[in-house]
Amino acid sequence: MRLMHIADVHLGCRPDVGFAWSGEREEELWSTFSALVRECVRQQADLLLIAGDLFDGCPSLRELERADRILGSAESIEVVIVAGSADFLREESAYADYEWSPNVHFLKSDEPESIYLETLDTTVHGVSYYSAIRRDRVLEDLVPDDEGEIQILIAYGGDQDHCPFDLKRLQRAEFDYVALGGRHSCRLLAPGNIGYPGSPEPLSPAETGKHGYIFGEIGREKSRFTFVPFSLREYVNLTVRVDAATRFKDLKNKVRQAVASCGLEHLYSITVDGSFPPGKPFELDELRDVGRVCAIEDKTVPAYDMDKLLDIHRDDVVGMYMEEFLRKPSTERAQQALYCGLNALLQEEEQDDDTGA
Amino acid sequence: MTILELELAHFGKFHHKKIKFSRGLNVIYGKNEAGKSTIHAFIRCMLLGMNPEIDGTRNRYYEKYYPWDTSEAGYGGMMRMAVSGHIYRVERSFLKTASFMKLVDETADEDWEGQEAENSLRDLLEGLNETAFDNTVSIAQLKSTTEPGLLTELEKFVSNTSQTKNVRVDMSRARERLEQQADDLRREFAEGAEADLAETEANLKRVSEEKNRLQDREYRMRREQDSLEEQVAFTTRSSEEALLAYDRERDAMRRQYEAARNNWENLPDPESRKKGHFTLFFLLLALMCFAGAWYLYYRTGLQEQLYLYTAAGLATGGIFCLAGMGFAIAAARRTKKRYQAEDALREKLRFQLKESADRFEQFKSQTPVSPEDATREMKSRLTELEEELTQCGKDLEKSRKAYEELSRSVNEIRGQVLKNEGIARELDSVELAMQTLSTVAMRVQETFGSRLCKEAAQILEKLTEGRYDRIQIRKQEISIGTEERMHELKAMSCGTVEQVYFSIRVAAAALLWQKSPLPFLFDDVFSRYDDERLAAAMDLLKDCGHQVIVFSSNTREDEMVDA
């Protein structure tokens, strides 16, 4: 039996609010979801598991119909969904009452329930959320039953605010697969059949790395579960080094090249490290047009030749100032203060009052 | 640095006045108003330049020393000096309209003009500026010999000179720059961003919940709407059917009634009933026949056949009449029966008709509810719902927009909070830099202060011929003395106080200009000294290693020099 496991899709979310590509990103979450379902069909999977947070909040009727259209179109696939912490169910809402297409099974109860899928001889146990936080350890008490040959558990949770569980107990329960949701990056837990697929599209600059789904094959003898990257874009952290001799043009080219080789479609957080000629820091904002740049961090420091300065200013205030810092342990705060003071002390003297031609 | 020669071309009261100096001790003697301060000022202006205006206020020097004799145009002069083995010549014109400066290295045969010249001169003088000049080179008479006054002056002096130690690096300037930086940072800092963020996030949550509530409400209303519409359709249909059935039944009833009426009306009219008189008629007839027959019998006895036959006939006739009467009676009875039956039927029909009529009436009053009436309430509720839905839709739209805007705000403010954190860190560093700078400044002062006291003490020792060899400057008091005993300065005589001041000033100059000693210009400093002290001072100055130019209104110094 082949299955695809996704979670934390957050349809309706608008990542990178305030940036030009934000609206595009919102639509991409939907198009990737649609592509995932198509991929599911293409891979001839029998079962699609959506382990919570399919939506970014309580979905409107329109969003429900759109999602249902996508899922319902893949008639050959059985879909099992549970609600998670972000899209918890509310009584008497369109979400709670919605009637999905016949191949879509939403386990709506907040008590554990199960569904037996006859064509696959599989029982899926699951539980949904009715509030953002639930701390009961309901997942630890679930065990496979006698009905299906294949026994699967689907749920959102794993940390102290969301159905915490002891991993060993879950392993002991001996489900054929435990499909979890609640982490935005993929994680497969030992012994290999318990996993979080992570969001299929990354949602914030902190979520770097690959994103996609977990594909599983459950066979008579053995089973295998692998992570498959699938996202349209990734968040990438880029670090570029400069020195006092680097001109801004060169820096920009360097960044451009790095972005081009990695892929223009990705979303970048750029860190510039190194040094600049004292008094002439780089205007890093102008790097924003090399691509989709979410953030720029400036870690450059002024290129003071400390030894030379100490030598020249051995007897005077500058020397004494530097000594103050060299005497104490170096922290980032102290470093910055040292540079700050040096900058203030060594700046070109302006004309003094009465002297003048 | 040694001043070799001055030429005051046009300066104050002097025109083309030349003065030569020697490398050691020089005394310029002149009574008051002779022009000593003019020459002093000239030296200052040649070294440092003269800006006719500072910030819109006229430089006091410019006005004061403007040439008296304006017959020749010009305001300035020349100074020749020796610095580090080279001989330099400074030429200046101070005229506002034609200011000019030229520096000539006579030894290396180089010259500079304008700003370049100023810069070169400043380099030569190791960055000497006005403050340094007034505090070290130029030593004026002690303004006050009281301790507080002296303390103030000394404090100011120490603080100023310690800061000009390496004048190329101006700490006060540096501190100003740091303060400016700190101010800029504080201005960039968005006050209350964190509070804003908390508030906006709370608002966002609220709006999100409201949005969800509105969504749910809309959904429920839609559901009610759908269900009501179904009900309306169903009720309309069933009501119409009921109406149809009713109509049909009413028709049937009417037909029934009409049939009954027909029957009733078809009954023969009792009025048209004939009265049966036949019985009586036949009876009479029969009686007449019998009477006739009897008469005949009575009168004739029926002898004749005629009479017999007639009597018989009459009798027969009478019998026929009786029979006829019998028939008539029977017929009358039958008819009566018939009439009775008819009456009964009539009664029955009448009853039936009445019943039928009653039922009809009753039926008529039970018309079923029309579809309009049946669905009126539901339809009005539907209209209500429609209105409510439209309103809900509008509210939902508003809520959605508010949510979007708030989302954007939250993001913006988050960005600002992050920026704030960065600014706070920077500010922290700047403040640490300022703190450290202050610490360094204090240390410089202290160091300088203590060194100063040591140097000054040495000079004081020479001056007082060993009487005092220690000077201590504490916060609010100065004391001098020896290792065994210290005395507060306020207990000392004026003369001693002057000596202490002298020692400190000379020591300061010596300390600051160690590399290339600058000349001392003593401006009428010794007039209050007694002869002994004066001699000691002169001796010291002769051997101090600096060029000394003493301006005096007294001939004593002059005499001492020669001695």
Coordinates of C-alpha atoms in Angstrom, one line a residue, chain B residues 74 243 271 321 353 425 430:
Chain B
G74 CA 47.8 97.2 5.6
L243 CA -56.6 23.6 -2.5
E271 CA -101.0 21.1 -4.6
C321 CA -121.2 1.1 -8.7
L353 CA -81.3 18.7 1.2
R425 CA 22.4 47.4 21.0
V430 CA 27.9 54.1 22.0

